[in-house]
PDB file of C-alpha atoms in Angstrom:
ATOM      1  CA  GLN P 225      -0.052  -0.178   0.001  1.00 71.00           C
ATOM      2  CA  GLN P 226       1.287   3.141  -0.702  1.00 74.00           C
ATOM      3  CA  HIS P 227       0.091   6.859  -0.242  1.00 81.00           C
ATOM      4  CA  ALA P 228      -0.529   8.580  -3.607  1.00 83.00           C
ATOM      5  CA  MET P 229       2.006  11.674  -3.878  1.00 89.00           C
ATOM      6  CA  PRO P 230       5.106  13.146  -5.761  1.00 94.00           C
ATOM      7  CA  ILE P 231       8.236  11.948  -4.784  1.00 95.00           C
ATOM      8  CA  LEU P 232      11.521  13.770  -5.036  1.00 97.00           C
ATOM      9  CA  ILE P 233      14.066  11.098  -4.224  1.00 97.00           C
ATOM     10  CA  GLY P 234      18.064  10.414  -4.624  1.00 97.00           C
ATOM     11  CA  SER P 235      21.429   9.057  -3.844  1.00 97.00           C
ATOM     12  CA  ASN P 236      24.957   9.920  -3.598  1.00 98.00           C
ATOM     13  CA  GLN P 237      27.395   8.787  -5.665  1.00 98.00           C
ATOM     14  CA  ASP P 238      29.822   7.102  -2.690  1.00 98.00           C
ATOM     15  CA  GLU P 239      26.920   5.946  -0.054  1.00 97.00           C
ATOM     16  CA  GLY P 240      29.494   3.405   0.980  1.00 97.00           C
ATOM     17  CA  SER P 241      33.367   4.328   1.541  1.00 96.00           C
ATOM     18  CA  LEU P 242      32.477   6.407   5.066  1.00 94.00           C
ATOM     19  CA  LEU P 243      30.264   3.939   6.613  1.00 96.00           C
ATOM     20  CA  THR P 244      32.171   1.018   5.837  1.00 96.00           C
ATOM     21  CA  ALA P 245      36.019   2.221   6.804  1.00 95.00           C
ATOM     22  CA  ALA P 246      36.323   0.595  10.042  1.00 95.00           C
ATOM     23  CA  TRP P 247      35.371  -2.884   8.389  1.00 95.00           C
ATOM     24  CA  PRO P 248      37.582  -5.399   8.888  1.00 94.00           C
ATOM     25  CA  VAL P 249      37.775  -6.692   5.343  1.00 96.00           C
ATOM     26  CA  ALA P 250      40.693  -5.634   3.521  1.00 95.00           C
ATOM     27  CA  GLU P 251      41.916  -8.674   1.686  1.00 97.00           C
ATOM     28  CA  ARG P 252      40.402 -10.541  -1.501  1.00 97.00           C
ATOM     29  CA  THR P 253      39.897 -13.884   0.971  1.00 97.00           C
ATOM     30  CA  ALA P 254      37.927 -12.070   3.722  1.00 97.00           C
ATOM     31  CA  TYR P 255      36.126 -10.231   0.707  1.00 98.00           C
ATOM     32  CA  THR P 256      35.003 -13.606  -1.125  1.00 97.00           C
ATOM     33  CA  ALA P 257      34.283 -14.997   2.317  1.00 97.00           C
ATOM     34  CA  LEU P 258      31.649 -11.889   2.929  1.00 97.00           C
ATOM     35  CA  VAL P 259      30.177 -12.117  -0.554  1.00 98.00           C
ATOM     36  CA  GLU P 260      29.579 -16.097  -0.184  1.00 97.00           C
ATOM     37  CA  GLU P 261      28.033 -15.457   2.933  1.00 96.00           C
ATOM     38  CA  ASN P 262      25.986 -13.051   1.618  1.00 95.00           C
ATOM     39  CA  PHE P 263      24.805 -14.506  -1.379  1.00 96.00           C
ATOM     40  CA  GLY P 264      25.363 -18.347  -1.281  1.00 94.00           C
ATOM     41  CA  GLY P 265      24.610 -19.668  -4.918  1.00 94.00           C
ATOM     42  CA  ASP P 266      24.592 -15.801  -6.338  1.00 96.00           C
ATOM     43  CA  ALA P 267      28.130 -15.442  -5.249  1.00 97.00           C
ATOM     44  CA  ARG P 268      29.963 -16.338  -8.219  1.00 97.00           C
ATOM     45  CA  GLU P 269      27.877 -13.562 -10.290  1.00 97.00           C
ATOM     46  CA  ALA P 270      28.169 -10.926  -7.406  1.00 98.00           C
ATOM     47  CA  LEU P 271      32.091 -10.883  -7.755  1.00 98.00           C
ATOM     48  CA  THR P 272      31.949 -10.476 -11.492  1.00 98.00           C
ATOM     49  CA  LEU P 273      29.721  -7.262 -11.093  1.00 98.00           C
ATOM     50  CA  TYR P 274      32.075  -6.525  -7.656  1.00 98.00           C
ATOM     51  CA  PRO P 275      35.341  -7.618  -8.681  1.00 98.00           C
ATOM     52  CA  ALA P 276      38.277  -7.141  -6.806  1.00 97.00           C
ATOM     53  CA  ALA P 277      41.409  -8.660  -8.708  1.00 96.00           C
ATOM     54  CA  ALA P 278      43.588  -7.602  -6.011  1.00 97.00           C
ATOM     55  CA  ASP P 279      43.801  -6.630  -2.469  1.00 97.00           C
ATOM     56  CA  ALA P 280      43.761  -3.066  -2.997  1.00 97.00           C
ATOM     57  CA  ASP P 281      40.321  -3.098  -4.930  1.00 97.00           C
ATOM     58  CA  VAL P 282      38.635  -4.814  -1.822  1.00 98.00           C
ATOM     59  CA  ARG P 283      37.439  -1.893   0.086  1.00 97.00           C
ATOM     60  CA  THR P 284      36.216  -0.191  -3.042  1.00 97.00           C
ATOM     61  CA  ARG P 285      34.144  -3.060  -3.895  1.00 98.00           C
ATOM     62  CA  VAL P 286      33.125  -3.342  -0.075  1.00 98.00           C
ATOM     63  CA  ALA P 287      31.912   0.102  -0.167  1.00 98.00           C
ATOM     64  CA  GLU P 288      30.074  -0.328  -3.584  1.00 98.00           C
ATOM     65  CA  LEU P 289      28.400  -3.292  -2.263  1.00 98.00           C
ATOM     66  CA  PHE P 290      27.100  -1.663   1.019  1.00 98.00           C
ATOM     67  CA  ALA P 291      26.197   1.342  -1.131  1.00 98.00           C
ATOM     68  CA  ASP P 292      24.198  -0.759  -3.453  1.00 98.00           C
ATOM     69  CA  THR P 293      22.306  -3.080  -0.885  1.00 97.00           C
ATOM     70  CA  GLN P 294      21.834  -0.300   1.677  1.00 97.00           C
ATOM     71  CA  PHE P 295      20.839   2.503  -0.215  1.00 97.00           C
ATOM     72  CA  ASN P 296      21.111   2.392  -4.037  1.00 98.00           C
ATOM     73  CA  TYR P 297      18.657  -0.434  -4.575  1.00 97.00           C
ATOM     74  CA  GLY P 298      15.870   0.816  -2.064  1.00 96.00           C
ATOM     75  CA  THR P 299      16.145   4.073  -4.116  1.00 97.00           C
ATOM     76  CA  ARG P 300      15.717   2.927  -7.278  1.00 96.00           C
ATOM     77  CA  LEU P 301      12.984   0.385  -6.049  1.00 95.00           C
ATOM     78  CA  LEU P 302      10.762   3.005  -4.481  1.00 94.00           C
ATOM     79  CA  THR P 303      11.182   5.172  -7.726  1.00 95.00           C
ATOM     80  CA  GLN P 304       9.692   2.612  -9.980  1.00 94.00           C
ATOM     81  CA  ALA P 305       7.123   1.673  -7.537  1.00 92.00           C
ATOM     82  CA  MET P 306       5.601   4.785  -7.078  1.00 92.00           C
ATOM     83  CA  ALA P 307       6.100   5.653 -10.932  1.00 93.00           C
ATOM     84  CA  ALA P 308       4.170   2.366 -11.611  1.00 92.00           C
ATOM     85  CA  GLN P 309       1.140   3.540  -9.650  1.00 90.00           C
ATOM     86  CA  GLY P 310       1.203   6.615 -11.950  1.00 91.00           C
ATOM     87  CA  GLN P 311       2.664   8.956  -9.534  1.00 92.00           C
ATOM     88  CA  PRO P 312       5.496  11.651 -10.764  1.00 94.00           C
ATOM     89  CA  VAL P 313       8.502  10.913  -9.557  1.00 96.00           C
ATOM     90  CA  TRP P 314      11.668  12.954  -9.973  1.00 97.00           C
ATOM     91  CA  ARG P 315      15.335  10.926  -9.101  1.00 97.00           C
ATOM     92  CA  TYR P 316      18.899  12.687  -8.816  1.00 98.00           C
ATOM     93  CA  LEU P 317      22.214  11.635  -8.024  1.00 98.00           C
ATOM     94  CA  PHE P 318      24.491  13.626  -6.095  1.00 98.00           C
ATOM     95  CA  THR P 319      27.951  13.333  -7.392  1.00 98.00           C
ATOM     96  CA  ARG P 320      29.472  16.977  -6.439  1.00 98.00           C
ATOM     97  CA  ARG P 321      32.798  16.790  -4.409  1.00 96.00           C
ATOM     98  CA  ARG P 322      34.551  19.501  -2.605  1.00 95.00           C
ATOM     99  CA  PRO P 323      37.304  21.103  -3.507  1.00 94.00           C
ATOM    100  CA  GLY P 324      40.382  19.111  -2.206  1.00 92.00           C
ATOM    101  CA  GLN P 325      37.852  16.278  -1.557  1.00 92.00           C
ATOM    102  CA  ALA P 326      39.680  13.159  -2.524  1.00 91.00           C
ATOM    103  CA  ASP P 327      36.286  10.449  -1.993  1.00 93.00           C
ATOM    104  CA  GLY P 328      32.487  11.145  -1.606  1.00 94.00           C
ATOM    105  CA  PRO P 329      30.111  12.509  -1.765  1.00 96.00           C
ATOM    106  CA  HIS P 330      29.079  10.593   1.097  1.00 95.00           C
ATOM    107  CA  HIS P 331      25.930   9.927   2.540  1.00 94.00           C
ATOM    108  CA  GLY P 332      23.948  13.046   3.398  1.00 93.00           C
ATOM    109  CA  GLU P 333      26.619  15.546   1.818  1.00 94.00           C
ATOM    110  CA  GLU P 334      23.755  16.936  -0.399  1.00 96.00           C
ATOM    111  CA  VAL P 335      21.946  18.213   2.470  1.00 96.00           C
ATOM    112  CA  ALA P 336      24.296  21.481   2.650  1.00 95.00           C
ATOM    113  CA  HIS P 337      23.672  22.327  -0.501  1.00 97.00           C
ATOM    114  CA  VAL P 338      19.903  21.722  -0.391  1.00 97.00           C
ATOM    115  CA  PHE P 339      19.610  24.589   2.436  1.00 96.00           C
ATOM    116  CA  GLY P 340      22.481  26.634   1.272  1.00 95.00           C
ATOM    117  CA  ASN P 341      24.834  26.285   4.033  1.00 94.00           C
ATOM    118  CA  LEU P 342      27.913  25.113   2.266  1.00 95.00           C
ATOM    119  CA  SER P 343      30.196  25.504   5.172  1.00 91.00           C
ATOM    120  CA  ALA P 344      28.338  22.783   7.126  1.00 85.00           C
ATOM    121  CA  ALA P 345      30.644  20.294   7.959  1.00 72.00           C
ATOM    122  CA  ARG P 346      30.603  16.598   9.571  1.00 68.00           C
ATOM    123  CA  GLN P 347      33.131  17.677  12.070  1.00 70.00           C
ATOM    124  CA  GLY P 348      36.060  19.806  12.426  1.00 73.00           C
ATOM    125  CA  SER P 349      36.658  23.089  10.562  1.00 79.00           C
ATOM    126  CA  PRO P 350      34.089  24.201   7.901  1.00 86.00           C
ATOM    127  CA  ALA P 351      34.103  22.618   4.737  1.00 87.00           C
ATOM    128  CA  ALA P 352      35.461  23.722   1.625  1.00 93.00           C
ATOM    129  CA  PHE P 353      33.221  24.981  -1.160  1.00 95.00           C
ATOM    130  CA  ASP P 354      33.795  27.113  -4.225  1.00 96.00           C
ATOM    131  CA  LYS P 355      31.777  28.892  -7.222  1.00 98.00           C
ATOM    132  CA  VAL P 356      30.489  25.375  -8.671  1.00 98.00           C
ATOM    133  CA  ASP P 357      29.092  24.775  -5.332  1.00 97.00           C
ATOM    134  CA  GLU P 358      27.096  28.124  -4.845  1.00 97.00           C
ATOM    135  CA  ALA P 359      25.950  27.354  -8.326  1.00 98.00           C
ATOM    136  CA  LEU P 360      24.626  24.219  -7.500  1.00 98.00           C
ATOM    137  CA  SER P 361      23.210  24.941  -4.045  1.00 97.00           C
ATOM    138  CA  ASP P 362      21.580  27.632  -5.847  1.00 97.00           C
ATOM    139  CA  PHE P 363      19.720  25.516  -8.575  1.00 97.00           C
ATOM    140  CA  MET P 364      18.914  22.867  -5.850  1.00 98.00           C
ATOM    141  CA  MET P 365      17.480  25.265  -3.259  1.00 97.00           C
ATOM    142  CA  ARG P 366      15.465  26.648  -5.996  1.00 96.00           C
ATOM    143  CA  SER P 367      14.669  22.850  -7.184  1.00 97.00           C
ATOM    144  CA  TRP P 368      13.488  21.510  -3.867  1.00 98.00           C
ATOM    145  CA  VAL P 369      11.317  25.180  -2.741  1.00 97.00           C
ATOM    146  CA  ALA P 370       9.402  24.903  -5.753  1.00 97.00           C
ATOM    147  CA  PHE P 371       8.776  20.893  -5.299  1.00 97.00           C
ATOM    148  CA  ALA P 372       7.380  21.613  -1.868  1.00 96.00           C
ATOM    149  CA  THR P 373       5.066  24.316  -3.288  1.00 96.00           C
ATOM    150  CA  THR P 374       3.941  22.760  -6.288  1.00 95.00           C
ATOM    151  CA  GLY P 375       4.782  18.992  -6.121  1.00 95.00           C
ATOM    152  CA  ASN P 376       7.020  19.793  -9.226  1.00 96.00           C
ATOM    153  CA  PRO P 377      10.993  20.587  -8.860  1.00 97.00           C
ATOM    154  CA  ASP P 378      10.871  21.667 -12.582  1.00 94.00           C
ATOM    155  CA  PRO P 379       7.278  23.696 -12.997  1.00 90.00           C
ATOM    156  CA  GLN P 380       8.633  25.382 -16.119  1.00 86.00           C
ATOM    157  CA  GLY P 381       9.933  22.154 -17.556  1.00 85.00           C
ATOM    158  CA  GLY P 382      13.034  21.423 -19.546  1.00 82.00           C
ATOM    159  CA  SER P 383      15.666  20.525 -16.917  1.00 87.00           C
ATOM    160  CA  TRP P 384      14.366  17.889 -14.698  1.00 93.00           C
ATOM    161  CA  PRO P 385      12.422  15.271 -16.993  1.00 88.00           C
ATOM    162  CA  ALA P 386      10.046  13.105 -14.647  1.00 92.00           C
ATOM    163  CA  TYR P 387      11.365   9.426 -14.337  1.00 94.00           C
ATOM    164  CA  ASP P 388      10.142   6.275 -15.985  1.00 88.00           C
ATOM    165  CA  SER P 389      11.175   3.217 -15.553  1.00 86.00           C
ATOM    166  CA  ALA P 390      11.804   2.547 -19.586  1.00 88.00           C
ATOM    167  CA  GLY P 391      14.849   5.331 -19.438  1.00 90.00           C
ATOM    168  CA  ASP P 392      15.584   4.795 -15.582  1.00 94.00           C
ATOM    169  CA  ARG P 393      16.459   8.546 -15.847  1.00 93.00           C
ATOM    170  CA  HIS P 394      17.588  10.575 -13.051  1.00 96.00           C
ATOM    171  CA  LEU P 395      19.331  14.102 -12.768  1.00 97.00           C
ATOM    172  CA  VAL P 396      22.937  14.532 -12.051  1.00 97.00           C
ATOM    173  CA  LEU P 397      23.720  17.127  -9.498  1.00 98.00           C
ATOM    174  CA  GLY P 398      28.088  17.283  -9.798  1.00 98.00           C
ATOM    175  CA  ASP P 399      29.990  19.796 -11.275  1.00 97.00           C
ATOM    176  CA  ARG P 400      27.687  20.269 -14.151  1.00 96.00           C
ATOM    177  CA  VAL P 401      23.857  19.608 -13.693  1.00 97.00           C
ATOM    178  CA  GLU P 402      22.713  17.187 -16.461  1.00 96.00           C
ATOM    179  CA  ALA P 403      21.063  14.230 -17.398  1.00 94.00           C
ATOM    180  CA  GLY P 404      21.584  10.438 -16.492  1.00 95.00           C
ATOM    181  CA  SER P 405      19.948   7.271 -17.048  1.00 95.00           C
ATOM    182  CA  ALA P 406      20.619   3.944 -15.959  1.00 95.00           C
ATOM    183  CA  TRP P 407      23.236   4.434 -12.981  1.00 96.00           C
ATOM    184  CA  ARG P 408      24.579   1.197 -11.991  1.00 97.00           C
ATOM    185  CA  ALA P 409      21.778  -0.964 -13.723  1.00 97.00           C
ATOM    186  CA  ALA P 410      23.531  -4.056 -14.308  1.00 97.00           C
ATOM    187  CA  GLN P 411      24.497  -4.369 -10.228  1.00 98.00           C
ATOM    188  CA  LEU P 412      20.982  -3.231  -9.198  1.00 98.00           C
ATOM    189  CA  ASP P 413      19.041  -5.674 -11.845  1.00 97.00           C
ATOM    190  CA  PHE P 414      21.316  -8.362  -9.933  1.00 98.00           C
ATOM    191  CA  LEU P 415      20.092  -7.317  -6.396  1.00 97.00           C
ATOM    192  CA  GLU P 416      16.355  -7.165  -7.895  1.00 96.00           C
ATOM    193  CA  THR P 417      17.022 -10.651  -9.012  1.00 96.00           C
ATOM    194  CA  VAL P 418      18.359 -11.636  -5.769  1.00 95.00           C
ATOM    195  CA  TYR P 419      15.883  -9.977  -3.646  1.00 92.00           C
ATOM    196  CA  SER P 420      13.171 -11.440  -5.575  1.00 89.00           C
ATOM    197  CA  ARG P 421      14.166 -14.953  -5.259  1.00 86.00           C
ATOM    198  CA  ARG P 422      14.536 -14.903  -1.727  1.00 80.00           C
ATOM    199  CA  GLU P 423      10.646 -13.379  -1.635  1.00 77.00           C
ATOM    200  CA  VAL P 424       9.398 -16.173  -3.217  1.00 73.00           C
ATOM    201  CA  ALA P 425      11.173 -18.843  -1.289  1.00 76.00           C
ATOM    202  CA  ALA P 426      10.155 -17.351   1.976  1.00 75.00           C
ATOM    203  CA  ALA P 427       6.576 -16.840   0.858  1.00 68.00           C
TER     204      ALA P 427
END
């Protein structure tokens, strides 16, 4: 059951690395064991879609797996479910890294742009930002206010197309604002297959 309403939803490019940084999985043997424990008979396909050819790849793959299972899959699923019910949905992917930022953007780092509080930081000294961040923040603030007011972040049309499952479209909010589609589709399709099979088995 779903409440019929417009949805604005999205995720960040790097939802996982900060949240898995302390995980004790840094070598291929431990990574393979983690994948096998979680995916069982689907582990071989999982390792193909999340490959770790060397120990140096492991933390990146763990972060991607965490991000896809805990954030990205659910974001796309809710987007698709609401669109299938005829509800207008606008999806975004936040990719903007601050000046000097080596990874990310991490979970929640788009919030400062939404509220125009660019110096806000998780901890420590104020976060760095530049004119790119200011322009992006201005666009996001206008879009979020328009959505809250009208149920559409782009009431004039043209810059943010509504979601449709066939195109699997989203808006990239990064160094540039531009259209994107089918982000991590192969990995999320795989998770959909795995989860659907488990749901049937549990029924």
